[in-house]
Amino acid sequence: MNDKIPQGPYCAVFKSLTKKDFLSTINHHMLSFLGRDPQRAGSRDLYKALAYTIRDFLVERWIATQKGYYAKGKKRVYYLSLEFLIGRSLGNSLINLGFYDEMAGVLQEMGYDLEEIREEEDDAALGNGGLGRLAACFLDSLATLGIPAYGYGIRYEYGLFYQRIVDGFQMEYPDNWLRYGTPWEFERPQNLYPVKYYGRVQRYRNNKGELRTEWIETKEIMAMACDVLVPGFNNDNVINMRLWTAKASREIDLGSFNRGNYISAVQEKVQSETISKVLYPSDDIREGQELRLKQQYFFVAATFQDILRRHKKKHEGFDSFADEIAVQLNDTHPAIAIPEFMRILVDEESVPWDKAWQICVGTFGYTNHTLMPEALETWPVELLGRVLPRHLEIIYEINRRFLELVAARYPGRDDLLREMSIIEESPVKRVRMAYLAIVGSHSVNGVAELHTHLLKTRLFKNFHDFYPGRFNCKTNGITQRRWLLKCNPGLAGLITDTIGGEWVTNLDYLRNLEPYAEQAKFRQKWAKVKTENKKRLAALIKQECGVVVNPNTMFDVQVKRIHEYKRQLLNVLHVITLYHRIANGEDTDSPPRTVVFGGKAAPSYFKAKLIIKLINSVAEVINNDSRVGDRLKVAFIPNYGVSVAEKIFPASDLSEQISTAGTEASGTGNMKFSLNGALTIGTLDGANIEILEEVGAENIFIFGMTTEEVEAARQNPDHNAFTVYRDNPEVKRTLDSIGNGSFSRGDTALFAPIVEGLLNSNDPYLLLLDLEDYLRCQKEVGALYLDQPNWIRKSILNVARMGKFSSDRTIREYAREIWGVPVD
Ligand code: 26Q
């Protein structure tokens, strides 16, 4: 279609199309799929017609990919996740298929702007944050590496809530992302499976006189598959994410019906479709509702029927199951798969328990994503036993056999039996899902080195002692296709022009940038790209927050879920400190800053929501203080999500990664910032430590206590946040200003919980104990920013040394070390 060098095999196909062919394909989709007159179509119609056009390309490749797997009989990987935070697909598909630029050109000739059309797409926000986005990055890498893999999840009708800021407070609105339908999915009404709940367990003797178990008098709903296709980069591979949607079963409740209660019989059916209605909006805090458990089981039961259907096409029994299939559990959310698989093998397929257990352990791998004990999932025995009575029995049996082994290894250690039991005894009996997942898997992995170390030595120490080889680390990664190539075309282009494009599939190639960090001319080009990106973000901030910011100031950014452990509040304390310094004329030599926040708080998380209000209140005061001007501006960008993130990372100078050491499992935003040339100010937590190792201590700003120091401080009753407040006048001034109503129009009650929390010697996140070092470190940041050539040099070196953090590397490690799947 034009004379550019094609990026990949698809491009050749695309090139063979004439412009006329292309227009007629678009018109065809307008007419037949959308029922629209192409002459009167708007950008949304065009977006959809484009998406359908791309889907045509994908589906052919997908069928070929699937046939290839089937013929070669390769081991398959199933990635089970209750969350996939995909974001938008149009731009990403065009890039992976290799004809983004060509398509943009054709559209331009038609009088359309591809970037504008892309804005028509709603984000698929089927996840909360890091864990869900990681799953999405993994799919991109799996497809790109050609691994026979499937993502399995739930097709929530409402994704993560839409956030608005009203009078500084977070308000939640439903995310009705399917309002106009999504062009990316294929419904599969033929892939429909029943899922059972409730009922009771009955024993009986079969015709051979063997004692068997069945689960009867259940209620049933149906799971229907929807496939979303995921193309690899520049290869012919297309894999799929199969998302389940709940459908009422055809069976009507005959009881009600016969009693003449037709309406209530139908009502019950309709009710059952609520199972896949909405994503639970909390991350890292427990939400133990019945509906959540039903979602988890719904997902797992449908997925396993599908996995077994595929397996049975080629195999008689289950002997080779674990050699042919690997199932990865994304946290414990799908861990009910362990008793479900045992139930199928033992009750339905008559496999003896020991044999079944061996298959089960051989099949599953479990990834943990949290360090906070209170975030570990547990289900009340009462609830689990009511909804899934047979599964509870199986869990008890797994536990009985496991504790027998523990007792044999450590005779007389009743304390250990209690500690390691899958059943927590008090205050109410609960099933510890993480323990179930550890016992039922051959691999348990953490998501960064420190996280894995802490799993082994603290959270799951007993289990690591018991199963020493079972624990391993797979440091998280991100896909450079979305998080550099797509989101930062300016920088991606400069890099490719300088060192070639190999980095897109081998991020280690970025190392070749290192020598250019010393060239003034290259640094200027680099800085220019950043400034252009900052101008675009400034426009977004003006549009979304009504705040005018100067693109020549340092963009200091913290975007992530709002959580006490992530310490957005520590950042606010720094902002207020800067404010007082500027307003009082105490600081004349630090560079002007624009401090940007973004992130959602779980709707039920009071403290996190109050922190959002504080950020907005502080912003309002500072942004309207004429003494301050451009020297300090604060903006809270509403509705942070994948698409907003794609605009923020490329425009950031400073990345705030300031969690209390030992609380953030890994973090992945930290990697996205660095890959886009931001410098990090961070604690020795999660993957920050590995970023430090890669970029070198001189290219990152590290402050604060180590995990060991945090541990010691928490155990020391004399540690005193209050002393910091009392002895440091600047800290005192900052806290007092929050407490005395300076940011709340004189209301001293509003932020009192925040001030009290900070001064409390039991503050688990130890903000005041890290504050002075943070303020010191921020001064260093400011000083370096004034030395622009040096700052840019470090920015280039950060990017050059990000190779390790590609999710391609992460997935290769999972494939080789957990799944036993060959990968080149
Ligand atoms: C559990 C039960 C009921 C309802 C919700 C949940 C739930 C949902 C989501 C619990 C946790 C989550 C998400 C956790 C998460 O995103 N963790 C992050 O995972 C990233 C990828 O590994 C890490 O980088 C982050 O450090 C970690 O916080």
PDB file of C-alpha atoms in Angstrom, residues 554 556 568-581 587 590 593 595 597 618 622 632 654 656 658 681 730 734 771 774-779 781-782:
ATOM      1  CA  MET A 554       9.848  18.554  36.641  1.00  0.00           C
ATOM      2  CA  ASP A 556       7.019  14.175  39.560  1.00  0.00           C
ATOM      3  CA  GLN A 568       0.892   8.350  48.623  1.00  0.00           C
ATOM      4  CA  LEU A 569       0.644  10.214  51.933  1.00  0.00           C
ATOM      5  CA  LEU A 570       4.428  10.387  52.243  1.00  0.00           C
ATOM      6  CA  ASN A 571       4.486  12.090  48.853  1.00  0.00           C
ATOM      7  CA  VAL A 572       1.819  14.557  50.050  1.00  0.00           C
ATOM      8  CA  LEU A 573       3.951  15.364  53.095  1.00  0.00           C
ATOM      9  CA  HIS A 574       6.806  16.254  50.765  1.00  0.00           C
ATOM     10  CA  VAL A 575       4.506  18.407  48.635  1.00  0.00           C
ATOM     11  CA  ILE A 576       3.258  20.321  51.665  1.00  0.00           C
ATOM     12  CA  THR A 577       6.829  20.780  52.869  1.00  0.00           C
ATOM     13  CA  LEU A 578       7.830  22.240  49.504  1.00  0.00           C
ATOM     14  CA  TYR A 579       4.795  24.461  49.606  1.00  0.00           C
ATOM     15  CA  HIS A 580       5.687  25.948  52.950  1.00  0.00           C
ATOM     16  CA  ARG A 581       9.270  26.483  51.872  1.00  0.00           C
ATOM     17  CA  ASP A 587      13.681  27.866  49.097  1.00  0.00           C
ATOM     18  CA  SER A 590      15.012  23.956  43.867  1.00  0.00           C
ATOM     19  CA  ARG A 593       7.744  20.823  40.047  1.00  0.00           C
ATOM     20  CA  VAL A 595       3.378  16.722  41.136  1.00  0.00           C
ATOM     21  CA  PHE A 597      -1.169  11.702  41.276  1.00  0.00           C
ATOM     22  CA  VAL A 618      -3.769  20.288  49.075  1.00  0.00           C
ATOM     23  CA  ILE A 622      -1.326  25.277  46.381  1.00  0.00           C
ATOM     24  CA  LEU A 632       4.713  23.995  42.425  1.00  0.00           C
ATOM     25  CA  LEU A 654      10.418  11.331  38.330  1.00  0.00           C
ATOM     26  CA  GLU A 656       7.628   7.702  42.938  1.00  0.00           C
ATOM     27  CA  ILE A 658       7.956   4.757  47.936  1.00  0.00           C
ATOM     28  CA  ILE A 681      12.920   7.807  43.804  1.00  0.00           C
ATOM     29  CA  GLU A 730       9.597  21.362  59.300  1.00  0.00           C
ATOM     30  CA  THR A 734       3.620  20.131  57.764  1.00  0.00           C
ATOM     31  CA  LEU A 771      10.086  11.126  56.096  1.00  0.00           C
ATOM     32  CA  TYR A 774      12.727  11.108  51.907  1.00  0.00           C
ATOM     33  CA  LEU A 775      12.947  14.893  52.176  1.00  0.00           C
ATOM     34  CA  ARG A 776      16.735  14.680  51.986  1.00  0.00           C
ATOM     35  CA  CYS A 777      16.571  12.472  48.956  1.00  0.00           C
ATOM     36  CA  GLN A 778      14.046  14.732  47.216  1.00  0.00           C
ATOM     37  CA  LYS A 779      16.524  17.596  47.646  1.00  0.00           C
ATOM     38  CA  VAL A 781      16.566  14.897  43.054  1.00  0.00           C
ATOM     39  CA  GLY A 782      15.941  18.622  42.750  1.00  0.00           C
TER      40      GLY A 782
END
